[in-house]
mmCIF file of C-alpha atoms in Angstrom:
data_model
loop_
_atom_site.group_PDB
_atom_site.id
_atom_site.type_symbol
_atom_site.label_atom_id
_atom_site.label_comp_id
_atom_site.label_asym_id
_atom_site.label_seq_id
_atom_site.Cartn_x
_atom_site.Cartn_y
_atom_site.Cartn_z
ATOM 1 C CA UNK A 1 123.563 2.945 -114.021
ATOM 2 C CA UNK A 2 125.206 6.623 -113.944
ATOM 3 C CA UNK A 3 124.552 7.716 -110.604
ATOM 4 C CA UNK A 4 127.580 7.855 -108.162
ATOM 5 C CA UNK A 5 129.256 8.408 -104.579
ATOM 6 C CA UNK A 6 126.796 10.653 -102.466
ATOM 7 C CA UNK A 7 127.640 14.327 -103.652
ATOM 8 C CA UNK A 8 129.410 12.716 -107.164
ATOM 9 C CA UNK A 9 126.346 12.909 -109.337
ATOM 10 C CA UNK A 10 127.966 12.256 -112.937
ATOM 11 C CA UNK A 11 126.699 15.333 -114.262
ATOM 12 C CA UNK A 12 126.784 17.778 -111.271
ATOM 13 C CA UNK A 13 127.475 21.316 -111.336
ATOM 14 C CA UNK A 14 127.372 20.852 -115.058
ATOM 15 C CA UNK A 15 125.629 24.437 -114.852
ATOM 16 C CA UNK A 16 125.915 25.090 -119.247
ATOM 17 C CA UNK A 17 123.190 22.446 -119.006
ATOM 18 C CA UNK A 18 120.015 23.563 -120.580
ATOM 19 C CA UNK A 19 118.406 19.793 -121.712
ATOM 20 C CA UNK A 20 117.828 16.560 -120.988
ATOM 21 C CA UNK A 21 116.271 13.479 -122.941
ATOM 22 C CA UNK A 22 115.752 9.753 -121.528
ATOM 23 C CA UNK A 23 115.957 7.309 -123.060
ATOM 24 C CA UNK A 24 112.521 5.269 -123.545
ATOM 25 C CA UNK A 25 112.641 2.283 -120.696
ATOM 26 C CA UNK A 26 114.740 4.477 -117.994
ATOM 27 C CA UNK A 27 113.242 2.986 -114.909
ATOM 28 C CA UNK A 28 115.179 5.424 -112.107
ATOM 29 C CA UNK A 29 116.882 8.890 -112.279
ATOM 30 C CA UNK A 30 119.778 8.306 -109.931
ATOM 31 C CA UNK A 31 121.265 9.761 -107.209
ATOM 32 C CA UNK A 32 122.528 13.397 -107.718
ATOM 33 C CA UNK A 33 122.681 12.648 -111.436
ATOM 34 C CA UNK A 34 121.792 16.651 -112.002
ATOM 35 C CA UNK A 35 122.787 17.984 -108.757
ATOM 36 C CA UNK A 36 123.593 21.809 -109.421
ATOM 37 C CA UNK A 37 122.914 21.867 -113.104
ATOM 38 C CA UNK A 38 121.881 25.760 -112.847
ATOM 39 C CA UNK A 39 121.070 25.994 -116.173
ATOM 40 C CA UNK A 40 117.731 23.345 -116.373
ATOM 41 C CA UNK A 41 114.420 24.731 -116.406
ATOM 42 C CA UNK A 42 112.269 22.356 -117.175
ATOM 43 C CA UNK A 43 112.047 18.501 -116.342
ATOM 44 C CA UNK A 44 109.767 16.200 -117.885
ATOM 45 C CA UNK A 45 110.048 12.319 -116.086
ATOM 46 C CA UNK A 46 109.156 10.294 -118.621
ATOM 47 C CA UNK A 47 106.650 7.583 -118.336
ATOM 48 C CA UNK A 48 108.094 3.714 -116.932
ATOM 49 C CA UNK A 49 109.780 6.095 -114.396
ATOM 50 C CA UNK A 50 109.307 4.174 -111.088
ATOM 51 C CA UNK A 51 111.968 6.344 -108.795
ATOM 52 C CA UNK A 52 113.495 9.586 -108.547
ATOM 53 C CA UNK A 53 116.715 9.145 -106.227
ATOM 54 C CA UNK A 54 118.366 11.039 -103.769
ATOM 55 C CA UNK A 55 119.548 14.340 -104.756
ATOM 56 C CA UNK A 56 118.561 13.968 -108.404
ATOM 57 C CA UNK A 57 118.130 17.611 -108.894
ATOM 58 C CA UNK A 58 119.686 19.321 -105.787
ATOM 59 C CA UNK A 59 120.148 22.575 -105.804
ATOM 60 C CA UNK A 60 118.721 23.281 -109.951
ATOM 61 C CA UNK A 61 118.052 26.891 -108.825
ATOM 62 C CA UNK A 62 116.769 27.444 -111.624
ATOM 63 C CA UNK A 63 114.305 24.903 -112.340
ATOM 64 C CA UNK A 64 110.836 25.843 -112.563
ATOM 65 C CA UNK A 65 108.662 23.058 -113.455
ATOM 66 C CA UNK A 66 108.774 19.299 -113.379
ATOM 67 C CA UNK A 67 106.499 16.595 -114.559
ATOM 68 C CA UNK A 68 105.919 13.639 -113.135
ATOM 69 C CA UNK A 69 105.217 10.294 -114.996
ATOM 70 C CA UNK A 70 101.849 7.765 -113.898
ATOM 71 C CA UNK A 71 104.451 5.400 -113.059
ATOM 72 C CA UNK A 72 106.321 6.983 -110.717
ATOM 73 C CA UNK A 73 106.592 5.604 -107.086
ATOM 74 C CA UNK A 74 108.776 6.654 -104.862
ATOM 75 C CA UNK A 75 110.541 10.596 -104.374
ATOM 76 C CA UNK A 76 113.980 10.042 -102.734
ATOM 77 C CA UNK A 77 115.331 12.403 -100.069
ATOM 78 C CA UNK A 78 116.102 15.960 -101.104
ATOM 79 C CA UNK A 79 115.589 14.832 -104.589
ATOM 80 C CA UNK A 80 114.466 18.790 -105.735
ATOM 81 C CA UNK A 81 116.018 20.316 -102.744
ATOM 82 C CA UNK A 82 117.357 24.155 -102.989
ATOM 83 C CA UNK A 83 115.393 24.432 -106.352
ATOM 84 C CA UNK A 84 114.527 27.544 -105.678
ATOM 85 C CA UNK A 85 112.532 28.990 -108.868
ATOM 86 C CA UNK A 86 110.117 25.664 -108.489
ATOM 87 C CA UNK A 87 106.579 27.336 -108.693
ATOM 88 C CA UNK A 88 104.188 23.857 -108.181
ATOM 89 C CA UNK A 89 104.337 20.175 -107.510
ATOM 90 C CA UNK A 90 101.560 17.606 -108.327
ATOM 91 C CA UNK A 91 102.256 14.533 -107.102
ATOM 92 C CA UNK A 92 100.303 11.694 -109.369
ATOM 93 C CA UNK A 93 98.551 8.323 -108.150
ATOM 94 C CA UNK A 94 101.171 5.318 -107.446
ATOM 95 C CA UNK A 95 103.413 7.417 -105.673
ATOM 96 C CA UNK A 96 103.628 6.130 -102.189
ATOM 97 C CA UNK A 97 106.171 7.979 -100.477
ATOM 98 C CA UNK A 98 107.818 11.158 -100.613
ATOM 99 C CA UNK A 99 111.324 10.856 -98.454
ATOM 100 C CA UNK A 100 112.896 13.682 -96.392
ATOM 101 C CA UNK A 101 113.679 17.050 -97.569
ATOM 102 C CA UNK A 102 112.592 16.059 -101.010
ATOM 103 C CA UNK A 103 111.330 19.748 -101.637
ATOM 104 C CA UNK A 104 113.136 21.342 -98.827
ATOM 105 C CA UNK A 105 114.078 24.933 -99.066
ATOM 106 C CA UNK A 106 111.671 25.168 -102.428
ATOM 107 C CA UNK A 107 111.521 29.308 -101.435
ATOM 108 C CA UNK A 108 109.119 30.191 -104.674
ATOM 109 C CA UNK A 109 106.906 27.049 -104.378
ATOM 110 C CA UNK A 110 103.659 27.835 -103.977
ATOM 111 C CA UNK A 111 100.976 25.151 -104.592
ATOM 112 C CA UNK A 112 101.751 21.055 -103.285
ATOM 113 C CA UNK A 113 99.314 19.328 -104.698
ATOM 114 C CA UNK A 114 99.927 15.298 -102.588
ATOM 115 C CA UNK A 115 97.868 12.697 -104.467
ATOM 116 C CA UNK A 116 95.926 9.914 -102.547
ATOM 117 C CA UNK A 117 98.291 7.150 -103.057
ATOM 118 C CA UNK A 118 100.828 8.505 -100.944
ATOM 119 C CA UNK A 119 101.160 7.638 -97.362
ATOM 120 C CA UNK A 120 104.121 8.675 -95.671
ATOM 121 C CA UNK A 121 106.002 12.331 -96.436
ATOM 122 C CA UNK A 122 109.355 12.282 -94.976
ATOM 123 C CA UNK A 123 111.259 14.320 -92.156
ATOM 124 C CA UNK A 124 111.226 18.466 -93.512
ATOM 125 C CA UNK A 125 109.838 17.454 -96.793
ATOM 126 C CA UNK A 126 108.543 21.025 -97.473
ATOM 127 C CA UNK A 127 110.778 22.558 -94.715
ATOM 128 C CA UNK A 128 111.326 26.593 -95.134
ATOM 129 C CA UNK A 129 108.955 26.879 -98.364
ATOM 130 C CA UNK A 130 108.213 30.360 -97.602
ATOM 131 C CA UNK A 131 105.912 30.772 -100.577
ATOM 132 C CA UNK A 132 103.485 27.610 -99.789
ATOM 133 C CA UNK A 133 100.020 28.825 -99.062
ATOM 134 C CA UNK A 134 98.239 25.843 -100.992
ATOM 135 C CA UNK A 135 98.810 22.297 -100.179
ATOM 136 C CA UNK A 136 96.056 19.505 -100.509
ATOM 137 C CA UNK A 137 97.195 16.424 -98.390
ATOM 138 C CA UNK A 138 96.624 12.632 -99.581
ATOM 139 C CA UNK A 139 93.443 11.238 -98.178
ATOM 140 C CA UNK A 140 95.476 8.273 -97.328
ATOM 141 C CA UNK A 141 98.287 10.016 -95.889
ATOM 142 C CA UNK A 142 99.320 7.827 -92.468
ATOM 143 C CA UNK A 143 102.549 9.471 -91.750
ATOM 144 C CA UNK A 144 104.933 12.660 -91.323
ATOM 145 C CA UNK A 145 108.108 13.200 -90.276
ATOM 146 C CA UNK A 146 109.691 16.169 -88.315
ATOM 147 C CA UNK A 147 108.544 19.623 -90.057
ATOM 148 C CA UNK A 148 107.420 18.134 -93.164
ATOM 149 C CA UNK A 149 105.626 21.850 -93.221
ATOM 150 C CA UNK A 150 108.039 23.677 -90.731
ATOM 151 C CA UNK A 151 108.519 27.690 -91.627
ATOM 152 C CA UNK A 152 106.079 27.263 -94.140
ATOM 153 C CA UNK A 153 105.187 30.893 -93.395
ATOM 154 C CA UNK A 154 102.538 31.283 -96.195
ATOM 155 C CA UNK A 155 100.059 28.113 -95.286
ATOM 156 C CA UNK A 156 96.791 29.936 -93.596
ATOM 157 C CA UNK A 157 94.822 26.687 -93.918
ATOM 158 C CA UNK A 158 94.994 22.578 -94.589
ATOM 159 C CA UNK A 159 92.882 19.867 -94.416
ATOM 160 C CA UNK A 160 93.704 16.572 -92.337
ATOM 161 C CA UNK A 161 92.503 13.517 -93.558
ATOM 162 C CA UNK A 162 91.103 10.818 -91.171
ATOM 163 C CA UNK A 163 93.551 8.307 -91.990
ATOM 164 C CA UNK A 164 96.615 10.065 -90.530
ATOM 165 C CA UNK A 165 98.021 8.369 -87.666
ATOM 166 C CA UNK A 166 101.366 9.210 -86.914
ATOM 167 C CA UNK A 167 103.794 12.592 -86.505
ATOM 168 C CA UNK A 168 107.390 11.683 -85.709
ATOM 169 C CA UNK A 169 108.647 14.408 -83.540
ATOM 170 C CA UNK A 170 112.167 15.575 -82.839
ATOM 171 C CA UNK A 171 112.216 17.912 -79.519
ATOM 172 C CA UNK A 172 108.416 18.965 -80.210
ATOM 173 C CA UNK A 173 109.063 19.886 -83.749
ATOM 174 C CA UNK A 174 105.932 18.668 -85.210
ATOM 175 C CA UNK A 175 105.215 18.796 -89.156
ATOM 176 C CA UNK A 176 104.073 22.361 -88.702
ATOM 177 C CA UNK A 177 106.031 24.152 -86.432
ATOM 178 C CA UNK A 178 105.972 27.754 -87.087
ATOM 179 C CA UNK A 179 103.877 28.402 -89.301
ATOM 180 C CA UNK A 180 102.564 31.565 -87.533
ATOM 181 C CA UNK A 181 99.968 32.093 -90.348
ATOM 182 C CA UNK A 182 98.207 28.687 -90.291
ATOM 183 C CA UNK A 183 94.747 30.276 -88.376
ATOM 184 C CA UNK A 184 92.548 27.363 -89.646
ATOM 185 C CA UNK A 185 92.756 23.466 -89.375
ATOM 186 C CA UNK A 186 90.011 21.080 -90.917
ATOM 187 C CA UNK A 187 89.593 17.576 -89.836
ATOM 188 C CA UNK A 188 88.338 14.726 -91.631
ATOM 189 C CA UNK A 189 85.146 13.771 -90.220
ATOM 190 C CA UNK A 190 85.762 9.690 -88.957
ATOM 191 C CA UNK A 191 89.396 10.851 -87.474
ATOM 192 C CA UNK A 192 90.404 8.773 -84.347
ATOM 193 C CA UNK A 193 93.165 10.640 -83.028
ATOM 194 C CA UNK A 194 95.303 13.811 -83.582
ATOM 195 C CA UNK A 195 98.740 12.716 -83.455
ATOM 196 C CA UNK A 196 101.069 14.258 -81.036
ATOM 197 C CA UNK A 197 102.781 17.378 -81.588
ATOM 198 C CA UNK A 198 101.364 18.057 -85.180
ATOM 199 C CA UNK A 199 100.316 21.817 -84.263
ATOM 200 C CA UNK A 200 103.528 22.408 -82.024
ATOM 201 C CA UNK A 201 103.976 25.875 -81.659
ATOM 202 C CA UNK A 202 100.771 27.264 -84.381
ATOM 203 C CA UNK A 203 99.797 29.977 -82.517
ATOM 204 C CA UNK A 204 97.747 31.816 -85.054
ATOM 205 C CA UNK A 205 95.387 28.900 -85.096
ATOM 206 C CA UNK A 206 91.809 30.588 -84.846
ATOM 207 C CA UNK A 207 89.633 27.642 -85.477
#
């Protein structure tokens, strides 16, 4: 294990940074192990990867692009939060959840691409990614928190699939709130209901 106390990563802040190799069989990347390291790049997760922790690489403003391994499962909460030079995310198969705030703050992300395996995106996952005008949802996605897509100022357009279910609100902010430039909303054909609140405050919406 080398994570620590929340906001004691072992290697935080360690900003001369410019690397980093695991070892073959590392199962978890743990909590705010690389929190701060200003000097990283580029991340590749290798495969047997099952969990990236909370805060692994908070606030790596400089980190542009990350990989992520088939086996990974689970994205803790702000796990890549404040990376602000992060251009794209693909999220593979297996991963199930993506927990709150993961990629808040992400200001030069630009494409989320959510494979189909995952079915719950935490509260302000995306929250404030000013950049974000492409994001492909899971077909199985079932649940978002609060602004998962808040401020995302960029988004002109997104597909819901007909599995969604569920928006947890917090005082009417619904996963989209503000995003003045979303004008048009698809809808799976075969969807049952449109959760509460998930357009909250969308008033470009044209169709």
């Amino acid at each position: 294990q080398a994570g620590g106390y929340r906001h004691q990563g072992v290697f935080k802040g360690c900003s001369s940074l410019k690397t980093v190799e695991f070892e073959e069989g590392t199962e978890e990347i743990y909590g705010n192990i690389f929190a701060g390291c200003n000097g990283l790049e580029e991340i590749v997760i290798p495969e047997g990867v099952t969990k990236i922790n909370w805060e692994s690489f908070y606030d790596c403003a400089n980190l542009e692009k990350v990989t992520f391994p088939a086996s990974l499962l689970k994205i803790g909460e702000d796990a890549f939060n404040k990376c602000i030079s992060l251009k794209a995310v693909i999220i593979p198969e297996r991963v199930t959840e993506i927990g709150g705030g993961a990629f808040c703050d992400c200001t030069d992300l630009e494409r989320a691409v959510i494979g189909d395996s995952v079915t719950v995106i935490g509260r302000e996952a995306f929250y404030r990614c000013a950049k974000l005008s492409d994001v492909k949802l899971s077909n199985n996605l079932r649940e978002m928190g609060w602004q998962v897509f808040a401020d995302c100022v960029s988004l002109t357009s997104i597909h819901i699939p007909k599995s969604m279910e569920q928006c947890i609100s917090n005082s009417y902010l619904g996963p989209f709130a503000r995003c003045y430039n979303l004008t048009n909303v698809t809808f799976e054909e075969g969807i049952k209901k449109i959760p509460d609140v998930i357009f909250y405050g969308c008033n470009g919406l044209r169709e």
